[in-house]
Short mmCIF file of C-alpha atoms and ligand atoms in Angstrom, two decimals:
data_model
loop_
_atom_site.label_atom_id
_atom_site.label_comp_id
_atom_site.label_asym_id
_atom_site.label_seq_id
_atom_site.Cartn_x
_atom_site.Cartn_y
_atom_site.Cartn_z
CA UNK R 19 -62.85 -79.52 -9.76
CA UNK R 20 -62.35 -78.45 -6.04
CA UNK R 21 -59.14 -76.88 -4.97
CA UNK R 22 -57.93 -79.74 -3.50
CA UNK R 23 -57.87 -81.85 -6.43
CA UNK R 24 -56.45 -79.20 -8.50
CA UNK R 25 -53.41 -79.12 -6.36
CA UNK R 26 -53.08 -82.80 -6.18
CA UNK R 27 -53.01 -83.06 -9.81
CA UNK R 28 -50.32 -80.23 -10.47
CA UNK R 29 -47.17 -81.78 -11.30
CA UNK R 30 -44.48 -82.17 -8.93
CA UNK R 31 -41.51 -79.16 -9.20
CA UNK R 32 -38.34 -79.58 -10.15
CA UNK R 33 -35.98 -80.57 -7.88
CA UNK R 34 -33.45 -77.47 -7.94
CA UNK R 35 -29.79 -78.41 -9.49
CA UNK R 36 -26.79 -77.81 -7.45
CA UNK R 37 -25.71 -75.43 -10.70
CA UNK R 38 -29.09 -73.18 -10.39
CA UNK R 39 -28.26 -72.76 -6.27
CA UNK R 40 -24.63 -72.15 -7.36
CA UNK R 41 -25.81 -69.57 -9.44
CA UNK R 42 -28.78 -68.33 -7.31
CA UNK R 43 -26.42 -68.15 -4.51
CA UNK R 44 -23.77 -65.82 -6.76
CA UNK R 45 -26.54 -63.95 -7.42
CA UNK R 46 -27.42 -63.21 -3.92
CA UNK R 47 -23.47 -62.51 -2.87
CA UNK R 48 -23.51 -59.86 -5.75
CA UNK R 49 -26.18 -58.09 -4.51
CA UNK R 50 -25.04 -58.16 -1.23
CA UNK R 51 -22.24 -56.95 -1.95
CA UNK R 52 -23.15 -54.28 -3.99
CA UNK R 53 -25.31 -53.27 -1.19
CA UNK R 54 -22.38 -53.28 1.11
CA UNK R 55 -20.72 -51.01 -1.64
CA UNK R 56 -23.26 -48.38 -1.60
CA UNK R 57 -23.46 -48.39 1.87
CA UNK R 58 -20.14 -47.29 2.15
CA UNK R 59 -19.90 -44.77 -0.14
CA UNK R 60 -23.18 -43.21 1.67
CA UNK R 61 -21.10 -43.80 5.08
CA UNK R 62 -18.36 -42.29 3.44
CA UNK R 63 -20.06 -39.28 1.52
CA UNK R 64 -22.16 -39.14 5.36
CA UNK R 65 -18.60 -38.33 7.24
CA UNK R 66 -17.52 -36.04 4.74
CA UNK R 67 -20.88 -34.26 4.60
CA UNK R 68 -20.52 -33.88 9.06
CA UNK R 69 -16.71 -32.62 8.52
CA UNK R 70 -17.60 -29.95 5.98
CA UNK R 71 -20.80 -29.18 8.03
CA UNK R 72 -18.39 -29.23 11.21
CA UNK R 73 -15.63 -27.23 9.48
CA UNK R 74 -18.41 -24.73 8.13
CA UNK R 75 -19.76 -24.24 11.79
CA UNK R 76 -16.29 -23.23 13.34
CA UNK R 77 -15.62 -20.70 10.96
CA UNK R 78 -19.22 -19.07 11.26
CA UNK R 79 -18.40 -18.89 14.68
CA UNK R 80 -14.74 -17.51 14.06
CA UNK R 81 -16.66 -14.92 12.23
CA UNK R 82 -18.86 -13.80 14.44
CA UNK R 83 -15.49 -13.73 17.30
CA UNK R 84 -13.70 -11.97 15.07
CA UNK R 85 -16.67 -9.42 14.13
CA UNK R 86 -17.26 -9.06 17.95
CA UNK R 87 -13.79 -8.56 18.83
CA UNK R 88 -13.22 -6.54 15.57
CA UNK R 89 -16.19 -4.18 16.89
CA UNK R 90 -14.28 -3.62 20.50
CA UNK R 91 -11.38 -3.42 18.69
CA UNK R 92 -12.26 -0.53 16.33
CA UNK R 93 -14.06 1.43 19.35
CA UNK R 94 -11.20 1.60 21.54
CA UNK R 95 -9.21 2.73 18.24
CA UNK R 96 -10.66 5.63 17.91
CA UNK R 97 -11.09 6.32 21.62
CA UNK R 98 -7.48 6.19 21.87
CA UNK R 99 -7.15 8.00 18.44
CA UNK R 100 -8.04 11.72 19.67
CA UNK R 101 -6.30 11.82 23.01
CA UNK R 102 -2.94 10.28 21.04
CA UNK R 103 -3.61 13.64 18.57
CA UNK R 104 -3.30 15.88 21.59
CA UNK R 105 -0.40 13.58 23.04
CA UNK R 106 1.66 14.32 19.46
CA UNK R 107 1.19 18.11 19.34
CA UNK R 108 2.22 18.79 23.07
CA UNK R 109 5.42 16.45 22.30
CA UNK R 110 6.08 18.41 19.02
CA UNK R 111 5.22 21.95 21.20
CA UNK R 112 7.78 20.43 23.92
CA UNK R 113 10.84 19.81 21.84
CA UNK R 114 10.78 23.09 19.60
CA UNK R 115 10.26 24.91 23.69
CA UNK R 116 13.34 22.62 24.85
CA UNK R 117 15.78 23.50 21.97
CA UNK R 118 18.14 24.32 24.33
CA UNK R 119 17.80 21.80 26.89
CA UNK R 120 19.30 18.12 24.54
CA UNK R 121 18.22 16.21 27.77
CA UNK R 122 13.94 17.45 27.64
CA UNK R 123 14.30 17.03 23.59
CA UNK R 124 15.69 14.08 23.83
CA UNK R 125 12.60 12.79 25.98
CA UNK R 126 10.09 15.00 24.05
CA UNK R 127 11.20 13.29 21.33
CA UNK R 128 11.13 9.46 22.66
CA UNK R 129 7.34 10.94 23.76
CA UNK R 130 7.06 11.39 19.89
CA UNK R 131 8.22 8.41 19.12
CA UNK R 132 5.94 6.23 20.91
CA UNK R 133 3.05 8.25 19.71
CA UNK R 134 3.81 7.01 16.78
CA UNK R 135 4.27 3.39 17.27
CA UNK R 136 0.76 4.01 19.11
CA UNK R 137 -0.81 5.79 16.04
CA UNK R 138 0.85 2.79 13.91
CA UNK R 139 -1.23 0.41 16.09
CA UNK R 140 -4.30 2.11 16.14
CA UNK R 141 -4.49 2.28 12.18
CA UNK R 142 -3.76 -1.62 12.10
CA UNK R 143 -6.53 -1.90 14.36
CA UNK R 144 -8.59 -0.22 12.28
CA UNK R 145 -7.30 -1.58 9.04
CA UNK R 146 -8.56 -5.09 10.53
CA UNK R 147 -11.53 -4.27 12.08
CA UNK R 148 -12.69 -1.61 9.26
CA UNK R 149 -15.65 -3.31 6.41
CA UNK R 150 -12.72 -3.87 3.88
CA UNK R 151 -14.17 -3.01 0.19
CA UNK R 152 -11.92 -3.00 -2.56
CA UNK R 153 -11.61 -0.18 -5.59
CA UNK R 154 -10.98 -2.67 -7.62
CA UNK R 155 -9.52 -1.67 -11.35
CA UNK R 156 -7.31 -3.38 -13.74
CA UNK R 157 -3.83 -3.74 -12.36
CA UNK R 158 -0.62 -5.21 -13.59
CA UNK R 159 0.67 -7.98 -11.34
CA UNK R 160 4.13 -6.40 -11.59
CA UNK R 161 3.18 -3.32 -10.35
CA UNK R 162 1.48 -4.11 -7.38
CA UNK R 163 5.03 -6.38 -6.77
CA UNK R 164 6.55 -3.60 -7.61
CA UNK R 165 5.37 -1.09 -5.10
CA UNK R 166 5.30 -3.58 -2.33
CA UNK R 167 9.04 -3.92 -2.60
CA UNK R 168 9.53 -0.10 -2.37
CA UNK R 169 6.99 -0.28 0.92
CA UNK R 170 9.55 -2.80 2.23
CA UNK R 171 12.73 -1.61 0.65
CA UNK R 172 13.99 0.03 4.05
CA UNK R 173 13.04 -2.61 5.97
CA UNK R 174 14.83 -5.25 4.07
CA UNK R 175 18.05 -2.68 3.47
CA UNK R 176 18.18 -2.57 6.96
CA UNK R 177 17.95 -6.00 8.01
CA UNK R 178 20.64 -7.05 5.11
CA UNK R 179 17.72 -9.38 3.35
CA UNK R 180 18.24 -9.71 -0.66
CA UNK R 181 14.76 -9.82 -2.46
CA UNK R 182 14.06 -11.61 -5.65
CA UNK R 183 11.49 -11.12 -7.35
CA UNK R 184 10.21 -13.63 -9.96
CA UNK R 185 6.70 -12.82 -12.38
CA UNK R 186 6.15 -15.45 -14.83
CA UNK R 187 3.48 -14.17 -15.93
CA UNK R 188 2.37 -10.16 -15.84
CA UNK R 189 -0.76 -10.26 -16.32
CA UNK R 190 -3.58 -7.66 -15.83
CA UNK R 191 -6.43 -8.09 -13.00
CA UNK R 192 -8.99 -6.63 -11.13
CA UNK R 193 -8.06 -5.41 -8.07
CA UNK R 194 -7.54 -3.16 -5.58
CA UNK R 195 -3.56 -1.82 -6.00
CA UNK R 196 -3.38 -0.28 -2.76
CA UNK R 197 -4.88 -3.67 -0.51
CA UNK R 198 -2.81 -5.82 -2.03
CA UNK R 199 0.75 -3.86 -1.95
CA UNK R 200 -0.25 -3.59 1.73
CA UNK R 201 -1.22 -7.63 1.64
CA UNK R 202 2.54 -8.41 -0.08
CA UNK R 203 4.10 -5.44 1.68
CA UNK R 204 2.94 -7.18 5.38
CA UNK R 205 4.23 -10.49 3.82
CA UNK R 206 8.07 -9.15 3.39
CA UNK R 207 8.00 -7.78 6.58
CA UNK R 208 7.07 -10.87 8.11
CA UNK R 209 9.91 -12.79 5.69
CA UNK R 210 12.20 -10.17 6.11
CA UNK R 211 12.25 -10.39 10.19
CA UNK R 212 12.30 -14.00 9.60
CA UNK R 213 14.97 -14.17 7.45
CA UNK R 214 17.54 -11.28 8.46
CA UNK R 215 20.47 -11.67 6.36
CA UNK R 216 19.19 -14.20 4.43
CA UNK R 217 16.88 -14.58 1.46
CA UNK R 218 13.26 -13.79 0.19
CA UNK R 219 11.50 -14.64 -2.55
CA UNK R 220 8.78 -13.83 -4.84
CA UNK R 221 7.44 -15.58 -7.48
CA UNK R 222 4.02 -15.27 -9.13
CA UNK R 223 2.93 -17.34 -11.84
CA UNK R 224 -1.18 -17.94 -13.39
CA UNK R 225 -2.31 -21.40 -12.19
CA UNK R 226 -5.56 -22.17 -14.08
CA UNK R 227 -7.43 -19.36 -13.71
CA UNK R 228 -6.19 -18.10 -10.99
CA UNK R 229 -2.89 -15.81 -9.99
CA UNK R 230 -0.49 -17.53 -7.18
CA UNK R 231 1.72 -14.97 -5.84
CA UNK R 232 4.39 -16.62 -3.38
CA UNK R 233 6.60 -15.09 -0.32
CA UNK R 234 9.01 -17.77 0.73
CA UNK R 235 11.80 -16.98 2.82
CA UNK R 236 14.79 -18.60 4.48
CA UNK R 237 14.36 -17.70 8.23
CA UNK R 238 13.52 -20.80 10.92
CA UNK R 239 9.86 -20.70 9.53
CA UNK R 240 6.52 -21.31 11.74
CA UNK R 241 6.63 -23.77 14.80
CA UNK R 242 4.41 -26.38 13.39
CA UNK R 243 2.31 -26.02 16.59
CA UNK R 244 1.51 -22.62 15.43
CA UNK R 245 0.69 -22.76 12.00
CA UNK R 246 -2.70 -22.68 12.40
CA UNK R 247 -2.88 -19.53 14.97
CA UNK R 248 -0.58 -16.99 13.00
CA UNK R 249 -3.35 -15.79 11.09
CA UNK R 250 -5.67 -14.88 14.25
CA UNK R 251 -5.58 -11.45 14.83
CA UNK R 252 -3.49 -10.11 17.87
CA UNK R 253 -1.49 -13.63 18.06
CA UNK R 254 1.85 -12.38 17.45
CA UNK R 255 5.61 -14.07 18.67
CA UNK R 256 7.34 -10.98 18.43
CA UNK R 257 8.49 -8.33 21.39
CA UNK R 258 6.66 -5.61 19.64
CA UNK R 259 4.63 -7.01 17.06
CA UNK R 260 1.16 -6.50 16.81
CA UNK R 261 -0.32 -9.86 15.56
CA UNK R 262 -2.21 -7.69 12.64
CA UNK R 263 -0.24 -7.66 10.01
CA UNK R 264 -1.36 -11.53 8.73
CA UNK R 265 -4.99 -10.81 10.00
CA UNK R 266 -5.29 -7.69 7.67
CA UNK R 267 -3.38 -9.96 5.14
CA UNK R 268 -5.80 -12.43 5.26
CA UNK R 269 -8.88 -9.87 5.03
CA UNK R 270 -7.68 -8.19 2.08
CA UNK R 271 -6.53 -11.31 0.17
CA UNK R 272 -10.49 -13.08 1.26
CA UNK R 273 -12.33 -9.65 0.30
CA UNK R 274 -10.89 -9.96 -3.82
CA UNK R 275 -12.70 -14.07 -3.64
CA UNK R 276 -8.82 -15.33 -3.19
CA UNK R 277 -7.46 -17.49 -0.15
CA UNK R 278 -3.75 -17.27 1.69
CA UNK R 279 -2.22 -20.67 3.34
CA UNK R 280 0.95 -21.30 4.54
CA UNK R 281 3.70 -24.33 4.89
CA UNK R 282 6.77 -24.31 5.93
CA UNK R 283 9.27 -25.67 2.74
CA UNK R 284 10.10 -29.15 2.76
CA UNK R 285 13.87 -30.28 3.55
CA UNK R 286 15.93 -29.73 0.45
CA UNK R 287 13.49 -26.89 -0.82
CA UNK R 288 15.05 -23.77 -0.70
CA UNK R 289 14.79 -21.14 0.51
CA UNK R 290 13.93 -23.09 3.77
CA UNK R 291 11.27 -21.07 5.75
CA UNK R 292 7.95 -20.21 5.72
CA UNK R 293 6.26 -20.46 2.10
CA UNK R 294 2.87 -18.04 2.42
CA UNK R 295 0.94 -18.29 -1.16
CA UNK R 296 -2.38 -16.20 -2.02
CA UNK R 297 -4.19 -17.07 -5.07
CA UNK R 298 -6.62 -14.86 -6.33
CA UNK R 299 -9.17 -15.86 -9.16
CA UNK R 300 -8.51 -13.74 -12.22
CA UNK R 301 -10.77 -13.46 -15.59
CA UNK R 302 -14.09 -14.82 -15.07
CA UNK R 303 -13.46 -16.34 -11.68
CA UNK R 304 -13.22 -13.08 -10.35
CA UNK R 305 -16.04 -11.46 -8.24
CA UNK R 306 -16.87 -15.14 -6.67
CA UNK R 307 -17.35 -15.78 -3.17
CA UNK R 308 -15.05 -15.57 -0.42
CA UNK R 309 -12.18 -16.96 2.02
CA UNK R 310 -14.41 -20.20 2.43
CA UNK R 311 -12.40 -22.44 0.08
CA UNK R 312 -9.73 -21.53 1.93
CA UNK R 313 -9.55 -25.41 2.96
CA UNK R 314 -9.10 -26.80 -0.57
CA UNK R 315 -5.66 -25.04 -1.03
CA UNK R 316 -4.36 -26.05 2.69
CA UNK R 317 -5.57 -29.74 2.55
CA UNK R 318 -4.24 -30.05 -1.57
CA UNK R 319 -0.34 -28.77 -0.71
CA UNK R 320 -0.02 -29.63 2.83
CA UNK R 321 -0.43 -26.50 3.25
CA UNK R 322 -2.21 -24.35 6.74
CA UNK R 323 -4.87 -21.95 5.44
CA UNK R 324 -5.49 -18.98 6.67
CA UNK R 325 -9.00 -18.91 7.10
P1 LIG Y 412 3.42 -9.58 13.93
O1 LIG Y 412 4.39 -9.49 12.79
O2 LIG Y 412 3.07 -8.25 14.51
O3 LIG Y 412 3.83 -10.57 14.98
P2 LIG Y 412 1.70 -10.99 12.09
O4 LIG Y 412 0.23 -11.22 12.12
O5 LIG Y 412 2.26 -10.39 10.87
O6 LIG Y 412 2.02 -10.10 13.36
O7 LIG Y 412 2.43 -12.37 12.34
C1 LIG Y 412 1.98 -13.21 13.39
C2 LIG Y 412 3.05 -14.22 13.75
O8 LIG Y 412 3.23 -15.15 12.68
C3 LIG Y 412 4.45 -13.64 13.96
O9 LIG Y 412 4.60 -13.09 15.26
C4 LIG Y 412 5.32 -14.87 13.75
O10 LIG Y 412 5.32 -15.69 14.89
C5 LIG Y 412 4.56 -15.63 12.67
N1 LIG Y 412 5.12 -15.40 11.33
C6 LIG Y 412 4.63 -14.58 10.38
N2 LIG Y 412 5.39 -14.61 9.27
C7 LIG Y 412 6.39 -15.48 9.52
C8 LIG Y 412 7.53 -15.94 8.76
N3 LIG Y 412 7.77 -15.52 7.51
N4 LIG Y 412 8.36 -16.85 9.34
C9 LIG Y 412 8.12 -17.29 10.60
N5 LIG Y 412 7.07 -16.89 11.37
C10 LIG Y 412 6.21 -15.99 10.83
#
């Protein structure tokens, strides 16, 4: 049998019923659409991928600013270090020579004075631009609250601030005491300039595994426009502040794996200011990597991280 005749003895097909192209065409739209499905979550996933990759590129090169400026930083430091030595004894050598003269110890003294606020600088300077490695050791949370209080005590008498301090949960961490009473310490400064006569407050409490340690105050709190600059080093709003103090914050809080943001408190929330929270990992969490994640806690509360 040829081709030919084979083909003209098949039997005809089936007309197709208007239910199978119903159901044919169903079919089709399904699978179209979950095509169109997919595709969106890859588009999505795709934009998210780019932002992270994005966000990831700006801070490797805010690193390597900051490690650039931190280098210039650090050498004039300790250029102006030794010739501010000299600059203190001849001031001291002054005043005891112009005991008798209030007028010359008066000025030997304001000489003093400055050399200090210069020497204060300098050390920040360092403190920021210095490699930052933590002793750490088990410490109680209350402690290192504790001690930061008594670092701000005269600050905060002066001013007329009242303090409270709130610890829900005392519990014992690795860490570096002395960093982080400086970290908390620079934090009530900050709150208690804010603030004045008003009101600052600690609390600290054990989210998951990690510790959140709070400084929320009732001053004016940050200009929204600026929220995301405080934590660059040498930016600073004040007549004589330095724009360190939440730079070295930041560095001490990133080198023990935590992260710092910050938000000004909703209306009704008191107190009414700024709201800076660190959390550092605790347990097994501890030891892991560094300031990067600083994103998750600012884009979860609303909050600006310092990274
Ligand atoms: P400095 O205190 O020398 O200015 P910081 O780095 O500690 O340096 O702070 C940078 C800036 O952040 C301050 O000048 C101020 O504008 C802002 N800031 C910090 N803490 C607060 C706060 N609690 N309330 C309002 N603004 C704050």
């Amino acid at each position: 049998m040829t081709a030919a005749s084979t083909l003209l003895a098949a039997p005809a097909a089936e007309p197709i019923s208007q239910t199978q192209l119903a159901g044919a065409i169903a079919a089709y739209t399904q699978i179209t659409q979950r095509l169109q499905e997919s595709h969106d979550r890859l588009a999505r996933e795709v934009a998210r991928l780019r932002a992270e990759l994005e966000s990831k590129n700006r801070e490797l090169e805010r690193r390597s600013r900051l490690a650039a400026l931190g280098q210039m930083a650090a050498g004039m430091a300790h250029e102006i270090r030794n010739p501010l030595g000299g600059i203190a004894l001849y001031a001291s050598l002054l005043a005891s020579r112009l005991m008798q003269d209030a007028e010359g110890a008066a000025i030997a003294t304001r000489i003093a004075t400055g050399v200090d606020r210069l020497n204060a600088l300098v050390n920040d300077i360092l403190a920021f631009a210095g490699e930052i490695q933590p002793q750490k050791r088990p410490i109680l949370l209350s402690a290192v609250l504790g001690e930061a209080h008594e670092l701000a005590r005269g600050r905060l008498e002066a001013a007329g601030t009242r303090l409270s301090i709130r610890c829900e949960c005392d519990v014992e961490f690795q860490g570096d005491a002395h960093l982080l009473v400086r970290a908390i310490a620079n934090l009530l400064f900050n709150a208690c300039d804010a603030a004045g006569e008003g009101v600052v407050a600690i609390t600290a409490a054990q989210v998951g595994g990690e510790l959140e340690i709070s400084v929320a105050d009732s001053g004016p709190g940050v200009p929204a426009e600026l929220l995301d600059r405080i934590f660059n080093p040498f930016f600073t709003t004040k007549d004589r502040g330095t724009g360190l103090g939440l730079a070295i914050v930041h560095r001490i809080v990133e080198s023990h794996g935590g992260r710092i943001a910050v938000r000004n408190a909703p209306d009704g929330q008191e107190p009414g200011g700024a709201h800076f929270v660190i959390r550092l990992p605790t347990g097994a969490a501890q030891g892991a990597g560094t300031g990067n994640e600083s994103a998750g806690l600012g884009a979860a509360a609303g909050f600006s991280a310092g990274a």
